[in-house]
CSV table of C-alpha atoms (C1' of nucleotides) in Angstrom, one decimal:
chain,number,residue,atom,x,y,z
F,1,MET,CA,-11.5,11.8,11.3
F,2,PRO,CA,-14.4,13.3,12.4
F,3,GLN,CA,-16.2,12.6,15.4
F,4,GLN,CA,-13.9,10.9,17.6
F,5,HIS,CA,-16.0,10.9,21.2
F,6,ALA,CA,-19.1,9.9,22.4
F,7,GLU,CA,-20.5,7.5,20.4
F,8,GLY,CA,-21.4,4.2,22.5
F,9,PHE,CA,-25.4,3.4,21.5
F,10,VAL,CA,-25.6,5.0,18.4
F,11,GLU,CA,-21.9,2.9,17.0
F,12,ALA,CA,-23.6,-0.2,18.8
F,13,VAL,CA,-26.7,0.1,16.9
F,14,LEU,CA,-25.2,0.6,13.6
F,15,VAL,CA,-23.0,-2.5,14.3
F,16,VAL,CA,-26.3,-4.8,14.8
F,17,VAL,CA,-27.8,-3.6,12.1
F,18,ALA,CA,-24.6,-4.0,9.7
F,19,ASP,CA,-25.1,-7.8,11.1
F,20,ILE,CA,-28.7,-8.3,9.9
F,21,PRO,CA,-27.9,-10.6,6.7
F,22,PRO,CA,-29.9,-9.7,3.4
F,23,GLY,CA,-33.4,-11.3,3.1
F,24,GLN,CA,-34.0,-11.3,7.0
F,25,VAL,CA,-34.7,-8.2,9.4
F,26,ALA,CA,-35.1,-7.3,13.0
F,27,THR,CA,-37.4,-5.3,15.1
F,28,TYR,CA,-36.1,-2.0,16.7
F,29,GLY,CA,-37.0,-3.9,19.9
F,30,ASP,CA,-35.0,-6.8,18.7
F,31,VAL,CA,-31.9,-4.4,18.0
F,32,ALA,CA,-32.5,-2.8,21.2
F,33,ALA,CA,-32.7,-6.7,23.4
F,34,LEU,CA,-29.4,-7.1,21.4
F,35,LEU,CA,-28.0,-4.4,23.1
F,36,GLY,CA,-29.2,-5.3,26.5
F,37,SER,CA,-31.4,-2.2,26.3
F,38,ARG,CA,-35.3,-2.1,26.0
F,39,GLY,CA,-35.0,1.0,23.8
F,40,ALA,CA,-36.9,0.8,21.0
F,41,ARG,CA,-37.3,4.2,20.5
F,42,ALA,CA,-34.3,5.0,20.9
F,43,VAL,CA,-33.0,2.6,18.1
F,44,GLY,CA,-35.3,4.2,15.9
F,45,GLN,CA,-33.9,7.7,17.0
F,46,VAL,CA,-30.3,6.4,15.9
F,47,MET,CA,-31.8,5.3,12.7
F,48,ALA,CA,-33.4,8.6,11.8
F,49,ARG,CA,-30.5,10.5,12.4
F,50,SER,CA,-27.5,7.8,11.2
F,51,GLY,CA,-29.7,5.1,9.6
F,52,ALA,CA,-28.6,6.6,6.1
F,53,GLU,CA,-25.3,5.0,6.0
F,54,VAL,CA,-26.7,1.0,6.8
F,55,ALA,CA,-29.1,-1.3,5.6
F,56,TRP,CA,-31.9,0.4,7.6
F,57,TRP,CA,-34.6,-1.3,5.5
F,58,ARG,CA,-33.7,-4.4,7.7
F,59,VAL,CA,-35.0,-2.7,10.7
F,60,VAL,CA,-38.6,-3.0,11.2
F,61,ARG,CA,-41.5,-2.6,13.2
F,62,ALA,CA,-43.1,-5.4,15.6
F,63,GLY,CA,-46.2,-5.5,13.7
F,64,GLY,CA,-44.1,-6.5,10.3
F,65,ARG,CA,-44.4,-2.8,8.8
F,66,ALA,CA,-41.2,-0.9,7.3
F,67,PRO,CA,-40.2,2.1,9.2
F,68,ALA,CA,-43.2,4.7,9.3
F,69,GLY,CA,-43.0,6.9,6.4
F,70,HIS,CA,-40.5,4.7,4.3
F,71,ALA,CA,-42.3,2.2,3.4
F,72,GLU,CA,-41.9,2.8,-0.4
F,73,ARG,CA,-38.5,3.0,-0.1
F,74,ALA,CA,-37.7,0.1,1.7
F,75,ARG,CA,-40.1,-2.2,-0.5
F,76,VAL,CA,-37.5,-1.8,-3.6
F,77,HIS,CA,-34.8,-3.1,-1.1
F,78,TYR,CA,-37.3,-6.2,0.2
F,79,GLU,CA,-37.7,-7.1,-3.5
F,80,ALA,CA,-34.4,-6.9,-4.1
F,81,GLU,CA,-33.1,-8.8,-1.7
F,82,GLY,CA,-36.2,-11.6,-1.7
F,83,THR,CA,-37.0,-10.8,1.7
F,84,PRO,CA,-40.6,-12.7,1.9
F,85,LEU,CA,-43.7,-9.7,2.0
F,86,ARG,CA,-47.0,-10.5,2.2
F,87,PRO,CA,-50.1,-8.1,0.5
F,88,ALA,CA,-51.9,-5.9,2.8
F,89,ASN,CA,-54.9,-3.2,2.4
F,90,ASP,CA,-53.1,-0.5,4.3
F,91,ASP,CA,-51.2,2.5,3.0
F,92,ASP,CA,-47.6,0.4,2.9
F,93,GLY,CA,-49.9,-2.0,0.6
F,94,TYR,CA,-47.7,-4.7,2.1
F,95,ARG,CA,-46.4,-6.3,5.3
F,96,ILE,CA,-43.0,-8.4,5.8
F,97,ASP,CA,-43.1,-12.0,6.9
F,98,LEU,CA,-41.6,-11.7,10.5
F,99,ALA,CA,-42.5,-15.4,10.9
F,100,ALA,CA,-40.3,-16.4,7.9
F,101,CYS,CA,-37.6,-13.5,7.9
F,102,ARG,CA,-36.6,-12.5,11.4
F,103,TRP,CA,-33.4,-12.6,12.5
F,104,ARG,CA,-32.3,-13.5,16.0
F,105,GLY,CA,-28.5,-12.7,16.5
Z,1,DC,C1',-28.5,20.2,33.9
Z,2,DA,C1',-33.9,19.5,32.5
Z,3,DT,C1',-36.5,19.1,28.6
Z,4,DT,C1',-38.0,17.8,24.4
Z,5,DT,C1',-38.3,14.6,21.1
Z,6,DG,C1',-38.8,10.2,18.0
Z,7,DA,C1',-37.9,5.6,11.4
Z,8,DC,C1',-41.4,2.0,19.0
Z,9,DT,C1',-44.3,-1.0,21.9
Z,10,DG,C1',-48.2,-3.2,24.2
Z,11,DC,C1',-52.6,-2.6,26.3
Z,12,DG,C1',-57.2,-0.7,27.3
Z,13,DT,C1',-61.1,1.1,25.3
R,1,DA,C1',-60.1,-3.2,14.0
R,2,DA,C1',-59.3,1.5,14.5
R,3,DC,C1',-57.6,4.8,18.3
R,4,DG,C1',-55.5,6.5,22.2
R,5,DC,C1',-52.4,6.2,26.4
R,6,DA,C1',-48.7,5.6,29.0
R,7,DG,C1',-44.4,3.3,29.3
R,8,DC,C1',-39.2,2.9,27.7
R,9,DC,C1',-34.3,4.9,26.4
R,10,DA,C1',-31.1,7.8,24.5
R,11,DA,C1',-29.7,11.6,21.5
R,12,DA,C1',-30.6,16.5,21.0
R,13,DT,C1',-31.3,21.1,22.1
DNA sequence: CATTTGACTGCGT
DNA sequence: AACGCAGCCAAAT
């Protein structure tokens, strides 16, 4: 089995993300907090590297926006899962209704 | 072992 | 409201 060493934080993040129910989301900061850390960026770093194997679109920015540069891909998933979205006039074209679907562990 | 890097955040201007 | 800036944290180089 590949990589049998040195995954503490990385695996922990992936586990938390895997726990987020469909149709709900958590902010980077939330995920970090659930791990007892304040490293929102560190979480983003993990997602950038190993996010491919999890439901990365369920981890969003504090402002209710999808991960930077992934708005279009994420949108498909939100619509498929019934995640409450809200129209916006920015590049993303939409915002996630955090008040309605923010997940609490 | 020191530095750089990011799918972040909140506050100030 | 847009923009910049500093604080933050762990992995990668």
